[in-house]
Amino acid sequence: MADILLAFKSSQNVAGQEGGWTGLGSRMIREKPGGIGYTEWFLAKDHLQVGDVVRSRKSPNSRSPKNMEVPEGTVVGLERDTDQDGFILVRVHGVHDPIRSHVSTLERVTFGLAAGDWIRLKREDKCHSPVGILHAVNRDGSVTAAFIGLDTLWKGDYSEFQMAKPYWAGQFVRLKPSVFSPRFEWPRRRGSGWVAGRICQVLPNGCLVVNFPGRLMMGRGSFLADPAEVELVSFETCQGVVRKYEHLEDFHWAVRPLLMALGLFTAMKQDNNYYVERK
């Protein structure tokens, strides 16, 4: 009960602010200019203990674990009450002295898993997406996770799933060619194939909120996508000049008219030069 009261008391300072991301592990993580800051809003407290394996907490949209203060280490000391604003001492391999870190900047790692990891169930169920996000990993290996299509958190064991490819805001995705009836509506490209869009938000159950800057849409700004039905799109994955140009159009709807105008201007300039030379 004390944890719940503390959570709602802390939420008064953050719930009304914009730019927050609510979800993974029932925590709010806010990104600040020049760095990443973490609030102390925990609805489900994770009481760290001596002997726990921990690592630096990453933003949900962090692409790599580079520059992590604590890549992975073992808790060897608790300075204060770790439920509120305490510090802990972490022993990291290769570092002589324990590292003193604030509890809100760390996450517990159990069986190689931590809250916020992307997972895929080994046995798929047609009622819900097989790809989701871990919300809690207990020390005995039991876990809770969220999946598209489930109204409540899924409960199971860490042996029932495998790690999945993560997604983050800013990536371009499109539906896989093998998907003919997607879970959510998705626009098609002229002729054939699915349009590529940019992820603008990742929901706590793994659902992707996608917008389409390459299409001028009136009234509707974004679509939803099941992470199990999409594939990443980049210039590296686009084969051939035509595919790369199509991906260039995905960045902004003005790319096509701009290139058409540039081509027309170049053609007119060449015709004018030819006319001058003839004279």
Coordinates of C-alpha atoms in Angstrom, one line a residue:
M1 CA 0.0 0.0 0.0
A2 CA 2.9 2.4 0.8
D3 CA 4.3 1.8 -2.7
I4 CA 1.0 2.6 -4.3
L5 CA 0.6 5.8 -2.4
L6 CA 4.2 6.8 -3.2
A7 CA 3.5 6.1 -6.9
F8 CA 0.5 8.3 -7.2
K9 CA 2.1 11.0 -5.1
S10 CA 5.1 11.0 -7.5
S11 CA 2.8 10.9 -10.5
Q12 CA 1.3 14.3 -9.7
N13 CA 4.6 15.9 -10.9
V14 CA 4.8 13.9 -14.2
A15 CA 1.4 12.8 -15.3
G16 CA 0.4 16.1 -16.8
Q17 CA 3.7 16.7 -18.7
E18 CA 4.2 16.0 -22.3
G19 CA 6.9 13.9 -23.8
G20 CA 6.6 11.1 -21.3
W21 CA 6.5 7.4 -22.2
T22 CA 4.5 5.2 -20.0
G23 CA 4.7 1.4 -20.1
L24 CA 7.6 -0.9 -19.8
G25 CA 7.8 -2.4 -16.3
S26 CA 5.0 0.0 -15.2
R27 CA 7.4 2.9 -15.1
M28 CA 7.6 6.2 -16.8
I29 CA 10.8 7.2 -18.6
R30 CA 11.3 10.7 -19.8
E31 CA 13.8 11.9 -22.2
K32 CA 15.4 15.2 -21.5
P33 CA 17.6 17.5 -23.7
G34 CA 21.2 16.5 -23.5
G35 CA 20.5 13.1 -21.8
I36 CA 18.0 10.7 -20.5
G37 CA 16.3 11.2 -17.1
Y38 CA 14.2 8.8 -15.1
T39 CA 11.4 9.6 -12.8
E40 CA 10.9 7.6 -9.5
W41 CA 7.4 6.6 -10.5
F42 CA 7.1 2.8 -10.0
L43 CA 3.7 1.2 -9.8
A44 CA 5.3 -2.2 -9.4
K45 CA 8.3 -1.9 -7.2
D46 CA 11.3 -4.1 -7.8
H47 CA 13.1 -4.5 -4.5
L48 CA 16.7 -4.9 -5.3
Q49 CA 18.7 -7.2 -3.1
V50 CA 22.3 -8.0 -2.5
G51 CA 23.3 -10.6 -5.1
D52 CA 21.0 -9.4 -7.8
V53 CA 22.4 -9.0 -11.3
V54 CA 21.7 -5.5 -12.6
R55 CA 22.5 -3.3 -15.6
S56 CA 22.0 0.3 -16.6
R57 CA 18.4 1.1 -17.5
K58 CA 17.9 2.1 -21.2
S59 CA 15.3 4.3 -22.8
P60 CA 12.6 2.3 -24.6
N61 CA 13.9 3.9 -27.8
S62 CA 17.6 3.3 -27.1
R63 CA 19.2 1.5 -30.1
S64 CA 22.3 0.1 -28.4
P65 CA 23.7 -0.5 -25.0
K66 CA 26.8 1.6 -25.7
N67 CA 28.2 4.0 -23.0
M68 CA 26.3 2.1 -20.3
E69 CA 27.7 3.0 -16.8
V70 CA 26.9 -0.5 -15.6
P71 CA 26.9 -3.0 -18.5
E72 CA 26.2 -5.8 -16.1
G73 CA 27.2 -6.3 -12.5
T74 CA 26.2 -7.7 -9.1
V75 CA 24.7 -5.7 -6.2
V76 CA 27.1 -5.9 -3.3
G77 CA 25.6 -3.2 -1.0
L78 CA 22.5 -1.1 -0.3
E79 CA 23.2 2.4 1.1
R80 CA 19.6 3.4 1.8
D81 CA 16.0 2.4 1.3
T82 CA 16.1 1.4 -2.4
D83 CA 12.4 1.9 -2.7
Q84 CA 12.6 5.7 -2.9
D85 CA 15.8 7.6 -3.6
G86 CA 18.5 5.3 -2.4
F87 CA 21.9 4.3 -3.9
I88 CA 23.4 0.9 -4.3
L89 CA 26.9 -0.5 -4.9
V90 CA 27.5 -2.7 -7.9
R91 CA 30.5 -4.9 -8.6
V92 CA 31.4 -4.9 -12.3
H93 CA 33.9 -7.3 -13.8
G94 CA 37.1 -5.6 -14.6
V95 CA 36.5 -2.6 -12.3
H96 CA 38.4 -2.6 -9.0
D97 CA 36.0 -0.6 -6.8
P98 CA 32.2 -1.0 -6.7
I99 CA 30.2 1.5 -8.7
R100 CA 27.7 3.7 -6.7
S101 CA 24.5 4.1 -8.8
H102 CA 21.1 5.5 -8.2
V103 CA 18.5 2.7 -8.0
S104 CA 16.3 4.4 -10.6
T105 CA 19.1 4.1 -13.3
L106 CA 19.4 0.3 -12.9
E107 CA 17.2 -2.7 -13.8
R108 CA 17.4 -6.2 -12.5
V109 CA 18.5 -9.0 -14.9
T110 CA 17.2 -12.5 -14.3
F111 CA 18.0 -15.4 -16.6
G112 CA 19.4 -12.8 -19.0
L113 CA 16.0 -11.0 -19.1
A114 CA 14.8 -7.6 -17.9
A115 CA 11.6 -5.7 -18.0
G116 CA 11.2 -4.0 -21.4
D117 CA 12.8 -6.8 -23.5
W118 CA 11.0 -7.9 -26.6
I119 CA 10.0 -11.5 -26.7
R120 CA 8.3 -14.0 -29.1
L121 CA 6.3 -17.0 -27.8
K122 CA 7.4 -20.4 -29.0
R123 CA 3.8 -21.6 -29.2
E124 CA 1.8 -19.1 -31.1
D125 CA -1.9 -18.4 -30.4
K126 CA -4.1 -17.0 -33.1
C127 CA -6.1 -15.0 -30.5
H128 CA -3.2 -12.6 -29.9
S129 CA 0.2 -11.5 -31.3
P130 CA 3.1 -13.8 -30.6
V131 CA 5.4 -10.8 -30.2
G132 CA 5.2 -8.7 -27.0
I133 CA 7.1 -6.8 -24.3
L134 CA 8.2 -8.1 -20.9
H135 CA 6.8 -6.2 -17.9
A136 CA 8.3 -8.2 -15.1
V137 CA 10.8 -11.0 -14.5
N138 CA 10.7 -12.7 -11.1
R139 CA 13.7 -14.4 -9.5
D140 CA 12.1 -17.8 -9.9
G141 CA 11.8 -17.4 -13.7
S142 CA 8.1 -16.5 -13.8
V143 CA 7.3 -13.5 -16.0
T144 CA 4.5 -11.2 -17.0
A145 CA 4.3 -9.7 -20.5
A146 CA 1.9 -7.8 -22.7
F147 CA 0.7 -8.8 -26.1
I148 CA -1.7 -7.2 -28.7
G149 CA -5.0 -9.0 -28.4
L150 CA -4.9 -9.7 -24.7
D151 CA -6.9 -7.5 -22.2
T152 CA -4.7 -8.5 -19.3
L153 CA -1.0 -9.3 -18.8
W154 CA 0.2 -12.7 -19.9
K155 CA 1.7 -14.8 -17.2
G156 CA 4.1 -17.7 -17.8
D157 CA 7.7 -18.9 -17.6
Y158 CA 10.9 -17.7 -19.2
S159 CA 11.2 -21.0 -21.0
E160 CA 8.1 -20.4 -23.0
F161 CA 9.5 -17.7 -25.3
Q162 CA 12.7 -16.5 -27.0
M163 CA 14.1 -13.0 -27.5
A164 CA 12.7 -11.0 -30.4
K165 CA 14.0 -8.1 -32.5
P166 CA 13.2 -4.8 -30.8
Y167 CA 11.6 -1.8 -32.4
W168 CA 11.9 1.9 -31.6
A169 CA 10.6 5.2 -32.7
G170 CA 12.2 6.5 -35.9
Q171 CA 12.5 3.2 -37.7
F172 CA 10.7 2.6 -41.0
V173 CA 8.6 -0.5 -41.3
R174 CA 6.1 -2.1 -43.7
L175 CA 4.0 -5.2 -43.7
K176 CA 5.7 -8.4 -44.7
P177 CA 4.9 -9.6 -48.3
S178 CA 3.4 -12.8 -46.7
V179 CA 0.7 -10.8 -44.8
F180 CA -2.5 -10.5 -46.8
S181 CA -5.0 -9.8 -44.0
P182 CA -3.2 -7.6 -41.4
R183 CA -4.6 -7.2 -37.9
F184 CA -4.9 -3.4 -38.5
E185 CA -5.6 -1.4 -41.5
W186 CA -2.5 -0.4 -43.6
P187 CA -2.2 1.6 -46.8
R188 CA -1.0 0.1 -50.0
R189 CA 1.4 1.5 -52.6
R190 CA 0.1 2.3 -56.0
G191 CA 0.2 -0.9 -58.1
S192 CA 1.2 -3.5 -55.5
G193 CA 2.9 -3.9 -52.2
W194 CA 2.6 -2.2 -48.8
V195 CA 3.6 1.4 -48.1
A196 CA 6.5 1.9 -45.6
G197 CA 5.9 4.1 -42.6
R198 CA 7.9 5.5 -39.7
I199 CA 7.3 4.3 -36.1
C200 CA 6.4 7.3 -33.9
Q201 CA 5.5 5.4 -30.7
V202 CA 5.8 2.0 -29.1
L203 CA 2.9 1.1 -26.8
P204 CA 3.4 -1.1 -23.7
N205 CA 2.0 -4.2 -25.4
G206 CA 4.4 -3.9 -28.4
C207 CA 1.8 -2.3 -30.6
L208 CA 3.5 0.1 -33.1
V209 CA 2.0 3.5 -33.8
V210 CA 3.1 4.4 -37.4
N211 CA 2.7 7.5 -39.5
F212 CA 3.4 8.0 -43.2
P213 CA 5.3 11.1 -43.9
G214 CA 5.6 10.0 -47.6
R215 CA 1.9 10.3 -48.1
L216 CA -0.2 13.4 -47.8
M217 CA -3.1 12.2 -45.7
M218 CA -6.1 14.3 -44.6
G219 CA -7.7 13.7 -41.3
R220 CA -5.8 10.5 -40.3
G221 CA -2.3 10.9 -38.9
S222 CA -1.2 7.4 -37.8
F223 CA -1.9 3.7 -38.1
L224 CA -1.4 0.8 -35.8
A225 CA 0.8 -2.3 -36.6
D226 CA 1.4 -5.7 -35.1
P227 CA 5.2 -6.1 -34.7
A228 CA 4.9 -9.8 -35.8
E229 CA 3.5 -8.6 -39.2
V230 CA 6.1 -6.0 -40.1
E231 CA 9.7 -5.9 -41.4
L232 CA 12.3 -3.1 -41.2
V233 CA 12.9 -0.9 -44.2
S234 CA 16.2 0.9 -44.9
F235 CA 18.3 1.8 -47.9
E236 CA 20.5 -1.3 -47.1
T237 CA 17.5 -3.6 -47.3
C238 CA 16.1 -2.0 -50.5
Q239 CA 17.5 -3.8 -53.6
G240 CA 17.9 -1.8 -56.8
V241 CA 17.7 1.9 -57.6
V242 CA 13.9 1.8 -58.0
R243 CA 13.4 0.4 -54.4
K244 CA 15.8 2.8 -53.0
Y245 CA 14.0 5.7 -54.7
E246 CA 10.7 4.4 -53.3
H247 CA 12.2 4.5 -49.8
L248 CA 13.4 8.0 -50.4
E249 CA 9.8 9.0 -51.1
D250 CA 8.8 7.5 -47.7
F251 CA 10.6 10.3 -45.9
H252 CA 8.3 13.1 -47.0
W253 CA 5.4 13.5 -49.4
A254 CA 7.2 16.5 -51.1
V255 CA 10.1 14.3 -52.4
R256 CA 8.2 13.2 -55.6
P257 CA 6.9 16.6 -56.7
L258 CA 10.3 18.2 -55.9
L259 CA 12.2 15.7 -58.0
M260 CA 9.7 16.0 -60.8
A261 CA 10.1 19.8 -60.7
L262 CA 13.9 19.5 -60.7
G263 CA 13.8 17.1 -63.6
L264 CA 11.5 19.5 -65.6
F265 CA 13.8 22.4 -64.8
T266 CA 16.8 20.5 -66.0
A267 CA 15.1 19.4 -69.2
M268 CA 14.0 23.0 -69.9
K269 CA 17.5 24.3 -69.3
Q270 CA 19.0 21.7 -71.7
D271 CA 16.4 22.7 -74.3
N272 CA 17.2 26.3 -73.9
N273 CA 21.0 25.7 -74.2
Y274 CA 20.4 23.7 -77.4
Y275 CA 18.3 26.5 -78.8
V276 CA 21.0 29.1 -78.0
E277 CA 23.6 26.9 -79.7
R278 CA 21.5 26.5 -82.8
K279 CA 21.2 30.3 -83.1

